[in-house]
PDB file of C-alpha atoms in Angstrom:
ATOM      1  CA  MET Z   1       2.480  -2.657  -6.609  1.00  0.00           C
ATOM      2  CA  VAL Z   2       3.305  -2.144  -9.987  1.00  0.00           C
ATOM      3  CA  ARG Z   3       0.853  -0.085 -12.612  1.00  0.00           C
ATOM      4  CA  VAL Z   4       1.699  -1.703 -15.998  1.00  0.00           C
ATOM      5  CA  SER Z   5       1.648  -4.980 -15.833  1.00  0.00           C
ATOM      6  CA  SER Z   6      -1.193  -4.689 -13.841  1.00  0.00           C
ATOM      7  CA  GLY Z   7      -2.892  -2.302 -16.488  1.00  0.00           C
ATOM      8  CA  LEU Z   8      -2.431  -5.376 -19.186  1.00  0.00           C
ATOM      9  CA  ILE Z   9      -3.690  -7.992 -16.779  1.00  0.00           C
ATOM     10  CA  ALA Z  10      -7.194  -5.275 -16.299  1.00  0.00           C
ATOM     11  CA  VAL Z  11      -7.284  -5.708 -20.222  1.00  0.00           C
ATOM     12  CA  ILE Z  12      -7.781  -9.222 -20.301  1.00  0.00           C
ATOM     13  CA  MET Z  13     -10.089  -9.281 -17.572  1.00  0.00           C
ATOM     14  CA  LEU Z  14     -12.702  -6.623 -18.809  1.00  0.00           C
ATOM     15  CA  PRO Z  15     -16.186  -7.501 -20.161  1.00  0.00           C
ATOM     16  CA  LEU Z  16     -16.063  -7.838 -23.776  1.00  0.00           C
ATOM     17  CA  SER Z  17     -18.585  -4.516 -24.355  1.00  0.00           C
ATOM     18  CA  ALA Z  18     -15.371  -2.543 -22.353  1.00  0.00           C
ATOM     19  CA  LEU Z  19     -12.441  -3.616 -24.699  1.00  0.00           C
ATOM     20  CA  ALA Z  20     -13.454  -1.197 -27.335  1.00  0.00           C
ATOM     21  CA  GLN Z  21     -12.874   1.392 -24.700  1.00  0.00           C
ATOM     22  CA  THR Z  22      -9.816   3.056 -23.711  1.00  0.00           C
ATOM     23  CA  SER Z  23      -8.127   2.738 -20.918  1.00  0.00           C
ATOM     24  CA  THR Z  24      -9.210   6.719 -20.514  1.00  0.00           C
ATOM     25  CA  GLU Z  25     -12.931   6.266 -21.661  1.00  0.00           C
ATOM     26  CA  GLN Z  26     -13.350   3.212 -19.101  1.00  0.00           C
ATOM     27  CA  ALA Z  27     -11.931   5.969 -16.180  1.00  0.00           C
ATOM     28  CA  ARG Z  28     -14.072   8.968 -17.102  1.00  0.00           C
ATOM     29  CA  THR Z  29     -17.129   6.273 -17.295  1.00  0.00           C
ATOM     30  CA  ILE Z  30     -16.060   5.291 -13.596  1.00  0.00           C
ATOM     31  CA  GLY Z  31     -15.295   8.527 -12.299  1.00  0.00           C
ATOM     32  CA  GLY Z  32     -17.037  11.155 -14.486  1.00  0.00           C
ATOM     33  CA  GLU Z  33     -15.838  14.080 -15.958  1.00  0.00           C
ATOM     34  CA  PRO Z  34     -12.504  15.561 -13.950  1.00  0.00           C
ATOM     35  CA  SER Z  35     -13.086  18.032 -11.439  1.00  0.00           C
ATOM     36  CA  ARG Z  36     -11.593  21.560 -11.613  1.00  0.00           C
ATOM     37  CA  ALA Z  37     -11.794  22.233  -7.726  1.00  0.00           C
ATOM     38  CA  VAL Z  38      -8.686  22.103  -6.098  1.00  0.00           C
ATOM     39  CA  GLN Z  39      -9.069  19.213  -3.413  1.00  0.00           C
ATOM     40  CA  ARG Z  40      -7.748  20.251   0.130  1.00  0.00           C
ATOM     41  CA  LEU Z  41      -8.593  17.851   3.073  1.00  0.00           C
ATOM     42  CA  ALA Z  42      -8.035  17.544   6.713  1.00  0.00           C
ATOM     43  CA  LEU Z  43      -8.395  15.268   9.657  1.00  0.00           C
ATOM     44  CA  VAL Z  44     -11.155  15.794  12.401  1.00  0.00           C
ATOM     45  CA  ASP Z  45     -12.022  14.330  15.497  1.00  0.00           C
ATOM     46  CA  LEU Z  46      -8.635  11.649  15.915  1.00  0.00           C
ATOM     47  CA  PRO Z  47      -9.416   9.218  18.218  1.00  0.00           C
ATOM     48  CA  ARG Z  48      -8.034   8.764  21.728  1.00  0.00           C
ATOM     49  CA  ARG Z  49      -5.956   5.805  22.555  1.00  0.00           C
ATOM     50  CA  ALA Z  50      -7.622   3.159  23.786  1.00  0.00           C
ATOM     51  CA  GLY Z  51      -4.830   1.007  25.186  1.00  0.00           C
ATOM     52  CA  PRO Z  52      -1.407   0.806  25.490  1.00  0.00           C
ATOM     53  CA  VAL Z  53       1.206   1.572  22.457  1.00  0.00           C
ATOM     54  CA  LYS Z  54       3.188  -1.181  21.406  1.00  0.00           C
ATOM     55  CA  GLU Z  55       6.486  -1.128  19.396  1.00  0.00           C
ATOM     56  CA  LEU Z  56       6.191  -3.109  16.219  1.00  0.00           C
ATOM     57  CA  PHE Z  57      10.112  -2.426  15.881  1.00  0.00           C
ATOM     58  CA  ASP Z  58      12.421  -2.678  19.098  1.00  0.00           C
ATOM     59  CA  GLY Z  59      15.324  -1.188  17.282  1.00  0.00           C
ATOM     60  CA  HIS Z  60      17.593  -4.416  17.924  1.00  0.00           C
ATOM     61  CA  ASP Z  61      16.305  -7.176  15.576  1.00  0.00           C
ATOM     62  CA  LEU Z  62      13.834  -8.499  13.359  1.00  0.00           C
ATOM     63  CA  GLY Z  63      12.523 -11.223  15.879  1.00  0.00           C
ATOM     64  CA  GLU Z  64       8.870 -10.598  15.187  1.00  0.00           C
ATOM     65  CA  TRP Z  65       9.084 -10.087  11.928  1.00  0.00           C
ATOM     66  CA  ASP Z  66       9.091 -13.047   9.055  1.00  0.00           C
ATOM     67  CA  ALA Z  67      11.005 -12.205   5.484  1.00  0.00           C
ATOM     68  CA  TRP Z  68       9.757 -13.884   2.107  1.00  0.00           C
ATOM     69  CA  LEU Z  69      11.832 -13.395  -0.915  1.00  0.00           C
ATOM     70  CA  GLY Z  70      10.303 -13.558  -4.462  1.00  0.00           C
ATOM     71  CA  TYR Z  71      11.660 -14.326  -7.898  1.00  0.00           C
ATOM     72  CA  PRO Z  72      15.525 -14.183  -8.427  1.00  0.00           C
ATOM     73  CA  ASP Z  73      14.891 -11.987 -11.117  1.00  0.00           C
ATOM     74  CA  PRO Z  74      12.200  -9.786 -10.671  1.00  0.00           C
ATOM     75  CA  VAL Z  75      11.207  -9.376 -14.612  1.00  0.00           C
ATOM     76  CA  VAL Z  76       9.003 -12.727 -13.896  1.00  0.00           C
ATOM     77  CA  THR Z  77       6.979 -11.735 -10.895  1.00  0.00           C
ATOM     78  CA  TYR Z  78       3.793 -10.976 -13.141  1.00  0.00           C
ATOM     79  CA  LYS Z  79       4.265 -13.672 -15.904  1.00  0.00           C
ATOM     80  CA  ASN Z  80       2.803 -16.510 -13.622  1.00  0.00           C
ATOM     81  CA  ASP Z  81       5.801 -18.428 -15.511  1.00  0.00           C
ATOM     82  CA  PRO Z  82       5.224 -21.929 -13.322  1.00  0.00           C
ATOM     83  CA  VAL Z  83       9.302 -22.833 -14.597  1.00  0.00           C
ATOM     84  CA  ASN Z  84      10.617 -19.942 -11.910  1.00  0.00           C
ATOM     85  CA  LYS Z  85      10.304 -20.859  -8.252  1.00  0.00           C
ATOM     86  CA  PRO Z  86      10.396 -17.879  -5.357  1.00  0.00           C
ATOM     87  CA  ILE Z  87      12.978 -17.833  -3.326  1.00  0.00           C
ATOM     88  CA  GLY Z  88      10.879 -17.885  -0.066  1.00  0.00           C
ATOM     89  CA  THR Z  89      12.630 -19.114   2.575  1.00  0.00           C
ATOM     90  CA  SER Z  90      15.118 -21.011   1.512  1.00  0.00           C
ATOM     91  CA  ARG Z  91      18.642 -18.834   1.506  1.00  0.00           C
ATOM     92  CA  ALA Z  92      19.179 -16.110   4.467  1.00  0.00           C
ATOM     93  CA  THR Z  93      17.987 -12.869   4.071  1.00  0.00           C
ATOM     94  CA  SER Z  94      19.594 -10.657   6.130  1.00  0.00           C
ATOM     95  CA  GLY Z  95      21.408  -8.909   2.657  1.00  0.00           C
ATOM     96  CA  ASP Z  96      17.837  -8.110   2.152  1.00  0.00           C
ATOM     97  CA  PHE Z  97      16.445  -6.972   5.604  1.00  0.00           C
ATOM     98  CA  ALA Z  98      18.213  -5.683   8.311  1.00  0.00           C
ATOM     99  CA  VAL Z  99      18.660  -3.767  11.317  1.00  0.00           C
ATOM    100  CA  ARG Z 100      20.993  -0.795  10.421  1.00  0.00           C
ATOM    101  CA  GLU Z 101      21.930   2.801  12.042  1.00  0.00           C
ATOM    102  CA  VAL Z 102      20.975   5.620   9.988  1.00  0.00           C
ATOM    103  CA  ASP Z 103      21.041   9.367  11.039  1.00  0.00           C
ATOM    104  CA  GLY Z 104      22.017   8.131  14.296  1.00  0.00           C
ATOM    105  CA  ALA Z 105      19.309   5.434  15.538  1.00  0.00           C
ATOM    106  CA  PRO Z 106      18.652   2.010  14.395  1.00  0.00           C
ATOM    107  CA  ALA Z 107      16.221   1.503  11.701  1.00  0.00           C
ATOM    108  CA  ILE Z 108      15.191  -1.768   9.703  1.00  0.00           C
ATOM    109  CA  TRP Z 109      16.954  -1.304   6.157  1.00  0.00           C
ATOM    110  CA  ILE Z 110      15.265  -2.838   3.123  1.00  0.00           C
ATOM    111  CA  LYS Z 111      17.642  -3.273   0.591  1.00  0.00           C
ATOM    112  CA  GLY Z 112      14.923  -3.563  -2.535  1.00  0.00           C
ATOM    113  CA  GLU Z 113      16.894  -5.544  -5.060  1.00  0.00           C
ATOM    114  CA  THR Z 114      15.082  -9.115  -4.457  1.00  0.00           C
ATOM    115  CA  TRP Z 115      11.054  -8.622  -4.500  1.00  0.00           C
ATOM    116  CA  GLY Z 116       9.550  -9.678  -1.374  1.00  0.00           C
ATOM    117  CA  SER Z 117       8.700  -8.745   2.158  1.00  0.00           C
ATOM    118  CA  LEU Z 118       8.766  -8.335   5.851  1.00  0.00           C
ATOM    119  CA  VAL Z 119       5.636  -9.570   7.839  1.00  0.00           C
ATOM    120  CA  HIS Z 120       5.259  -8.809  11.368  1.00  0.00           C
ATOM    121  CA  ARG Z 121       3.477 -11.695  13.590  1.00  0.00           C
ATOM    122  CA  ALA Z 122       1.153  -9.637  15.435  1.00  0.00           C
ATOM    123  CA  ASP Z 123      -2.173  -9.959  14.216  1.00  0.00           C
ATOM    124  CA  LEU Z 124      -3.832  -6.691  14.578  1.00  0.00           C
ATOM    125  CA  ARG Z 125      -7.452  -5.003  14.201  1.00  0.00           C
ATOM    126  CA  ASP Z 126      -8.868  -1.643  15.571  1.00  0.00           C
ATOM    127  CA  TYR Z 127      -5.806   0.409  15.602  1.00  0.00           C
ATOM    128  CA  HIS Z 128      -4.095   3.819  14.463  1.00  0.00           C
ATOM    129  CA  LEU Z 129      -0.435   2.367  13.049  1.00  0.00           C
ATOM    130  CA  ARG Z 130       2.101   5.057  13.068  1.00  0.00           C
ATOM    131  CA  LEU Z 131       5.782   4.935  11.196  1.00  0.00           C
ATOM    132  CA  GLN Z 132       8.607   7.134   9.647  1.00  0.00           C
ATOM    133  CA  PHE Z 133      10.256   6.352   6.098  1.00  0.00           C
ATOM    134  CA  LYS Z 134      12.938   7.635   4.093  1.00  0.00           C
ATOM    135  CA  TRP Z 135      13.876   6.505   0.644  1.00  0.00           C
ATOM    136  CA  GLY Z 136      17.702   5.314   0.538  1.00  0.00           C
ATOM    137  CA  ALA Z 137      20.173   6.097  -2.621  1.00  0.00           C
ATOM    138  CA  LYS Z 138      19.560   2.941  -4.583  1.00  0.00           C
ATOM    139  CA  THR Z 139      17.287   1.797  -7.055  1.00  0.00           C
ATOM    140  CA  TRP Z 140      17.364  -1.353  -8.808  1.00  0.00           C
ATOM    141  CA  ALA Z 141      16.170  -3.493 -12.247  1.00  0.00           C
ATOM    142  CA  PRO Z 142      13.506  -3.502 -13.718  1.00  0.00           C
ATOM    143  CA  ARG Z 143      12.732  -0.267 -11.504  1.00  0.00           C
ATOM    144  CA  GLU Z 144      16.205   1.864 -11.831  1.00  0.00           C
ATOM    145  CA  SER Z 145      13.819   4.495 -14.232  1.00  0.00           C
ATOM    146  CA  GLN Z 146      10.881   4.286 -12.519  1.00  0.00           C
ATOM    147  CA  PRO Z 147       9.312   6.034  -9.687  1.00  0.00           C
ATOM    148  CA  ARG Z 148      11.026   4.421  -6.111  1.00  0.00           C
ATOM    149  CA  ASN Z 149       8.212   1.740  -5.027  1.00  0.00           C
ATOM    150  CA  ASN Z 150       7.486   0.169  -1.536  1.00  0.00           C
ATOM    151  CA  GLY Z 151       4.298  -0.525   0.400  1.00  0.00           C
ATOM    152  CA  LEU Z 152       2.834  -0.794   3.688  1.00  0.00           C
ATOM    153  CA  LEU Z 153       0.648  -3.837   3.410  1.00  0.00           C
ATOM    154  CA  TYR Z 154      -2.057  -3.968   6.144  1.00  0.00           C
ATOM    155  CA  HIS Z 155      -4.991  -6.577   6.817  1.00  0.00           C
ATOM    156  CA  THR Z 156      -2.487  -9.301   5.674  1.00  0.00           C
ATOM    157  CA  HIS Z 157      -3.448 -12.781   5.734  1.00  0.00           C
ATOM    158  CA  GLY Z 158      -3.144 -16.242   3.348  1.00  0.00           C
ATOM    159  CA  ALA Z 159       0.025 -17.915   2.403  1.00  0.00           C
ATOM    160  CA  PRO Z 160       3.531 -16.524   1.663  1.00  0.00           C
ATOM    161  CA  GLY Z 161       3.688 -15.689  -1.671  1.00  0.00           C
ATOM    162  CA  GLU Z 162       0.428 -16.901  -2.450  1.00  0.00           C
ATOM    163  CA  VAL Z 163       0.364 -13.128  -4.617  1.00  0.00           C
ATOM    164  CA  PHE Z 164       2.482 -13.186  -7.532  1.00  0.00           C
ATOM    165  CA  GLY Z 165       4.921 -15.823  -5.902  1.00  0.00           C
ATOM    166  CA  THR Z 166       5.897 -12.344  -3.682  1.00  0.00           C
ATOM    167  CA  TRP Z 167       3.644 -11.333  -1.651  1.00  0.00           C
ATOM    168  CA  ARG Z 168       0.266 -11.966   0.698  1.00  0.00           C
ATOM    169  CA  PRO Z 169      -2.930 -11.011  -0.020  1.00  0.00           C
ATOM    170  CA  SER Z 170      -3.411  -7.352   1.818  1.00  0.00           C
ATOM    171  CA  MET Z 171      -4.621  -3.918   1.318  1.00  0.00           C
ATOM    172  CA  GLU Z 172      -2.085  -1.485   0.606  1.00  0.00           C
ATOM    173  CA  PHE Z 173      -1.023   1.695   1.975  1.00  0.00           C
ATOM    174  CA  GLU Z 174       1.086   2.550  -1.018  1.00  0.00           C
ATOM    175  CA  ILE Z 175       4.630   3.830  -0.639  1.00  0.00           C
ATOM    176  CA  MET Z 176       5.701   5.410  -3.958  1.00  0.00           C
ATOM    177  CA  LYS Z 177       7.683   8.594  -4.860  1.00  0.00           C
ATOM    178  CA  GLY Z 178       4.385  10.656  -5.840  1.00  0.00           C
ATOM    179  CA  SER Z 179       1.496   8.299  -5.118  1.00  0.00           C
ATOM    180  CA  THR Z 180       2.642   7.659  -1.352  1.00  0.00           C
ATOM    181  CA  GLY Z 181      -0.927   7.070   0.250  1.00  0.00           C
ATOM    182  CA  MET Z 182      -2.484   5.604  -2.882  1.00  0.00           C
ATOM    183  CA  VAL Z 183      -4.954   2.366  -2.514  1.00  0.00           C
ATOM    184  CA  VAL Z 184      -4.225  -0.877  -4.037  1.00  0.00           C
ATOM    185  CA  THR Z 185      -5.572  -4.256  -3.477  1.00  0.00           C
ATOM    186  CA  VAL Z 186      -3.356  -7.084  -3.200  1.00  0.00           C
ATOM    187  CA  GLY Z 187      -4.642 -10.501  -4.451  1.00  0.00           C
ATOM    188  CA  ARG Z 188      -7.303 -11.349  -6.337  1.00  0.00           C
ATOM    189  CA  GLN Z 189     -10.094 -12.031  -3.890  1.00  0.00           C
ATOM    190  CA  VAL Z 190      -9.536  -8.504  -1.915  1.00  0.00           C
ATOM    191  CA  ARG Z 191     -12.249  -6.056  -2.465  1.00  0.00           C
ATOM    192  CA  ALA Z 192     -12.397  -2.445  -1.310  1.00  0.00           C
ATOM    193  CA  GLN Z 193     -14.615   0.541  -1.487  1.00  0.00           C
ATOM    194  CA  THR Z 194     -13.816   4.148  -2.259  1.00  0.00           C
ATOM    195  CA  THR Z 195     -14.981   7.743  -3.981  1.00  0.00           C
ATOM    196  CA  ALA Z 196     -13.007   8.432  -7.068  1.00  0.00           C
ATOM    197  CA  GLY Z 197     -13.013  11.044  -9.970  1.00  0.00           C
ATOM    198  CA  PHE Z 198     -11.421  10.788 -13.447  1.00  0.00           C
ATOM    199  CA  ASP Z 199      -8.115  12.272 -13.299  1.00  0.00           C
ATOM    200  CA  PRO Z 200      -6.486  12.520 -17.173  1.00  0.00           C
ATOM    201  CA  THR Z 201      -2.869  13.167 -15.858  1.00  0.00           C
ATOM    202  CA  LEU Z 202      -2.693  10.175 -14.588  1.00  0.00           C
ATOM    203  CA  ILE Z 203      -1.531   6.675 -15.899  1.00  0.00           C
ATOM    204  CA  ALA Z 204      -3.938   3.806 -15.894  1.00  0.00           C
ATOM    205  CA  PRO Z 205      -6.263   3.596 -14.256  1.00  0.00           C
ATOM    206  CA  HIS Z 206      -6.781   7.259 -14.513  1.00  0.00           C
ATOM    207  CA  LEU Z 207      -8.351   7.214 -11.082  1.00  0.00           C
ATOM    208  CA  ARG Z 208      -7.838   9.785  -7.895  1.00  0.00           C
ATOM    209  CA  PHE Z 209      -9.358   9.260  -4.325  1.00  0.00           C
ATOM    210  CA  ARG Z 210     -12.145  12.400  -4.377  1.00  0.00           C
ATOM    211  CA  LEU Z 211     -14.297  12.825  -0.714  1.00  0.00           C
ATOM    212  CA  ASN Z 212     -17.170  13.289  -2.683  1.00  0.00           C
ATOM    213  CA  GLY Z 213     -16.579  11.691  -5.820  1.00  0.00           C
ATOM    214  CA  ARG Z 214     -18.149   8.532  -7.569  1.00  0.00           C
ATOM    215  CA  PRO Z 215     -18.187   5.305  -5.635  1.00  0.00           C
ATOM    216  CA  VAL Z 216     -15.806   2.797  -6.523  1.00  0.00           C
ATOM    217  CA  GLU Z 217     -15.277  -1.069  -6.236  1.00  0.00           C
ATOM    218  CA  MET Z 218     -11.671  -2.096  -6.472  1.00  0.00           C
ATOM    219  CA  VAL Z 219     -11.117  -4.903  -7.476  1.00  0.00           C
ATOM    220  CA  ASN Z 220      -7.575  -6.195  -8.382  1.00  0.00           C
ATOM    221  CA  GLY Z 221      -7.173  -6.887 -12.258  1.00  0.00           C
ATOM    222  CA  THR Z 222     -10.044  -4.719 -13.356  1.00  0.00           C
ATOM    223  CA  ALA Z 223      -9.730  -1.102 -14.272  1.00  0.00           C
ATOM    224  CA  THR Z 224     -10.226  -0.358 -10.617  1.00  0.00           C
ATOM    225  CA  TRP Z 225      -7.457  -2.178  -9.284  1.00  0.00           C
ATOM    226  CA  ASN Z 226      -6.075   1.046  -7.404  1.00  0.00           C
ATOM    227  CA  VAL Z 227      -7.389   4.502  -6.551  1.00  0.00           C
ATOM    228  CA  GLU Z 228      -4.614   7.318  -6.521  1.00  0.00           C
ATOM    229  CA  ALA Z 229      -4.050   9.338  -3.604  1.00  0.00           C
ATOM    230  CA  ALA Z 230      -5.866  12.503  -3.417  1.00  0.00           C
ATOM    231  CA  THR Z 231      -2.418  14.776  -3.487  1.00  0.00           C
ATOM    232  CA  ASP Z 232       1.154  13.913  -3.043  1.00  0.00           C
ATOM    233  CA  ALA Z 233       2.331  15.173   0.160  1.00  0.00           C
ATOM    234  CA  GLU Z 234       5.679  13.372   0.413  1.00  0.00           C
ATOM    235  CA  ARG Z 235       8.779  14.933   1.230  1.00  0.00           C
ATOM    236  CA  PRO Z 236      11.612  15.337  -1.304  1.00  0.00           C
ATOM    237  CA  VAL Z 237      14.064  12.003  -1.334  1.00  0.00           C
ATOM    238  CA  GLY Z 238      16.579  11.589   1.803  1.00  0.00           C
ATOM    239  CA  GLU Z 239      13.988  13.098   4.595  1.00  0.00           C
ATOM    240  CA  TRP Z 240      11.562  11.264   6.661  1.00  0.00           C
ATOM    241  CA  ASN Z 241       8.080  11.071   5.982  1.00  0.00           C
ATOM    242  CA  THR Z 242       5.517   9.978   8.818  1.00  0.00           C
ATOM    243  CA  LEU Z 243       2.678   7.663   7.829  1.00  0.00           C
ATOM    244  CA  ASP Z 244      -0.580   7.263   9.767  1.00  0.00           C
ATOM    245  CA  LEU Z 245      -3.008   4.312   9.212  1.00  0.00           C
ATOM    246  CA  TYR Z 246      -6.346   4.254  11.376  1.00  0.00           C
ATOM    247  CA  VAL Z 247      -8.052   0.912  11.300  1.00  0.00           C
ATOM    248  CA  LEU Z 248     -11.610  -0.030  12.222  1.00  0.00           C
ATOM    249  CA  GLY Z 249     -12.973  -3.131  11.121  1.00  0.00           C
ATOM    250  CA  ASP Z 250     -13.387  -3.022   7.613  1.00  0.00           C
ATOM    251  CA  ARG Z 251     -12.920   0.566   7.244  1.00  0.00           C
ATOM    252  CA  ALA Z 252      -9.194   2.523   6.682  1.00  0.00           C
ATOM    253  CA  VAL Z 253      -8.123   5.654   6.093  1.00  0.00           C
ATOM    254  CA  HIS Z 254      -4.509   6.748   4.933  1.00  0.00           C
ATOM    255  CA  VAL Z 255      -2.572  10.075   5.817  1.00  0.00           C
ATOM    256  CA  VAL Z 256       0.978  10.965   4.938  1.00  0.00           C
ATOM    257  CA  ASN Z 257       2.200  13.949   6.874  1.00  0.00           C
ATOM    258  CA  GLY Z 258      -0.119  14.748   8.854  1.00  0.00           C
ATOM    259  CA  ILE Z 259      -2.622  15.117   5.460  1.00  0.00           C
ATOM    260  CA  PRO Z 260      -5.713  12.760   4.847  1.00  0.00           C
ATOM    261  CA  VAL Z 261      -4.861  11.476   1.297  1.00  0.00           C
ATOM    262  CA  ALA Z 262      -7.342   8.263   1.036  1.00  0.00           C
ATOM    263  CA  GLN Z 263     -10.301   6.347   2.964  1.00  0.00           C
ATOM    264  CA  VAL Z 264     -11.725   2.917   2.313  1.00  0.00           C
ATOM    265  CA  TRP Z 265     -14.455   0.696   3.212  1.00  0.00           C
ATOM    266  CA  GLY Z 266     -15.928  -2.335   2.802  1.00  0.00           C
ATOM    267  CA  LEU Z 267     -12.789  -4.448   2.818  1.00  0.00           C
ATOM    268  CA  ALA Z 268     -13.422  -7.715   2.065  1.00  0.00           C
ATOM    269  CA  THR Z 269     -12.133 -10.922   0.347  1.00  0.00           C
ATOM    270  CA  ILE Z 270     -14.297 -13.139  -1.860  1.00  0.00           C
ATOM    271  CA  ALA Z 271     -14.540 -16.995  -0.688  1.00  0.00           C
ATOM    272  CA  SER Z 272     -14.779 -19.372  -3.341  1.00  0.00           C
ATOM    273  CA  ASP Z 273     -18.482 -20.011  -3.129  1.00  0.00           C
ATOM    274  CA  GLY Z 274     -18.523 -16.262  -4.176  1.00  0.00           C
ATOM    275  CA  SER Z 275     -19.807 -14.947  -0.903  1.00  0.00           C
ATOM    276  CA  ARG Z 276     -18.215 -11.697   0.723  1.00  0.00           C
ATOM    277  CA  GLN Z 277     -16.261 -11.958   3.687  1.00  0.00           C
ATOM    278  CA  PRO Z 278     -15.725  -8.927   5.735  1.00  0.00           C
ATOM    279  CA  LEU Z 279     -12.223  -8.207   6.249  1.00  0.00           C
ATOM    280  CA  THR Z 280     -11.230  -7.143   9.523  1.00  0.00           C
ATOM    281  CA  HIS Z 281      -7.689  -7.947  10.868  1.00  0.00           C
ATOM    282  CA  GLY Z 282      -4.564  -9.479   9.466  1.00  0.00           C
ATOM    283  CA  HIS Z 283      -0.684  -8.360   9.510  1.00  0.00           C
ATOM    284  CA  ILE Z 284       1.413  -5.884   8.791  1.00  0.00           C
ATOM    285  CA  GLN Z 285       4.007  -6.196   5.376  1.00  0.00           C
ATOM    286  CA  LEU Z 286       6.675  -3.794   4.389  1.00  0.00           C
ATOM    287  CA  GLN Z 287       7.414  -4.516   0.951  1.00  0.00           C
ATOM    288  CA  SER Z 288      10.918  -5.034  -0.978  1.00  0.00           C
ATOM    289  CA  GLU Z 289       9.640  -3.757  -4.653  1.00  0.00           C
ATOM    290  CA  GLY Z 290      13.044  -1.889  -6.274  1.00  0.00           C
ATOM    291  CA  ALA Z 291      14.188   0.654  -4.033  1.00  0.00           C
ATOM    292  CA  GLU Z 292      16.106   0.712  -1.380  1.00  0.00           C
ATOM    293  CA  THR Z 293      13.967   2.169   2.204  1.00  0.00           C
ATOM    294  CA  TRP Z 294      14.555   2.798   5.816  1.00  0.00           C
ATOM    295  CA  PHE Z 295      11.671   2.428   8.368  1.00  0.00           C
ATOM    296  CA  ARG Z 296      11.517   3.065  12.136  1.00  0.00           C
ATOM    297  CA  ASN Z 297       9.293   4.352  15.045  1.00  0.00           C
ATOM    298  CA  ILE Z 298       6.639   1.631  14.208  1.00  0.00           C
ATOM    299  CA  THR Z 299       3.823   1.607  16.685  1.00  0.00           C
ATOM    300  CA  VAL Z 300       0.417   0.719  16.974  1.00  0.00           C
ATOM    301  CA  GLU Z 301      -2.043   1.540  19.430  1.00  0.00           C
ATOM    302  CA  PRO Z 302      -5.915   0.318  19.903  1.00  0.00           C
ATOM    303  CA  ILE Z 303      -8.657   2.774  18.630  1.00  0.00           C
ATOM    304  CA  ARG Z 304     -12.292   2.908  18.860  1.00  0.00           C
ATOM    305  CA  SER Z 305     -13.246   5.031  16.277  1.00  0.00           C
ATOM    306  CA  LEU Z 306     -11.736   6.534  13.026  1.00  0.00           C
ATOM    307  CA  PRO Z 307     -10.973   9.958  12.435  1.00  0.00           C
ATOM    308  CA  ARG Z 308     -13.085  12.068   9.920  1.00  0.00           C
ATOM    309  CA  VAL Z 309     -11.998  13.548   6.364  1.00  0.00           C
ATOM    310  CA  VAL Z 310     -13.179  16.321   5.802  1.00  0.00           C
ATOM    311  CA  SER Z 311     -12.677  19.487   2.954  1.00  0.00           C
ATOM    312  CA  SER Z 312     -10.500  22.182   4.139  1.00  0.00           C
ATOM    313  CA  ARG Z 313     -10.694  25.733   3.101  1.00  0.00           C
ATOM    314  CA  ARG Z 314      -7.006  26.304   4.012  1.00  0.00           C
TER     315      ARG Z 314
END
């Protein structure tokens, strides 16, 4: 999800007492003084598979995936402009999402020029999902000069295009050059909790996941709308990366190339009466957000426990 536009929304949504603070001061208030300790994390107590492995991509077609496209011009995505309407399903999407061969094997190709998503039809809960992705050669306006951007969204629910006319409400395992594994709440009613520390080297909201950091309630449209990954574990552009997502009920662990980079808990939605409803299941959503991307080897298996994220001396 884009950072600059959401940052602007955050300023509008903050309490008046916080408006006098800069985003850096807000982050320091939330996350404390920056830690000088290098954060090295490891994954232990990996769960055993509790059932058969299922392939979410069969290597032949996108028959189990539903496509949705946002606006013809992505620039209007965050403007809440009632004049422009999203494309939705009103035109063929084979030029946006397709199965093509790359590196000698079939993969899901996402062009990235028109923003939108592929949503798998399976309603998933308590699982370990693994996939591989790599960046293609092309990037598109208005993101051509920004880091390549995409996303693996999980616990997807709600209506197509409910979020900015383009995505469905979800939690996000960010796929962005330099930030893969970052946690993002997608949708105003989605909530999550994690721990983070203030990192002034980041752009707003200047918060990075820390295993023993301060508790953070993540709310889209506020100063805690995302929390950066603990470290950049992504490989160079053009190489394949392996992502592991462990989900159990309202908790999740994000892993990039074998390195844990974030964990969240208390996933929930806020109902119209203000009550908090645990978010424990949903669909998988692959984003299209300005960069050509390839996905392959997408599998999911049931689990009954989560791995633990621990500090490592390595």
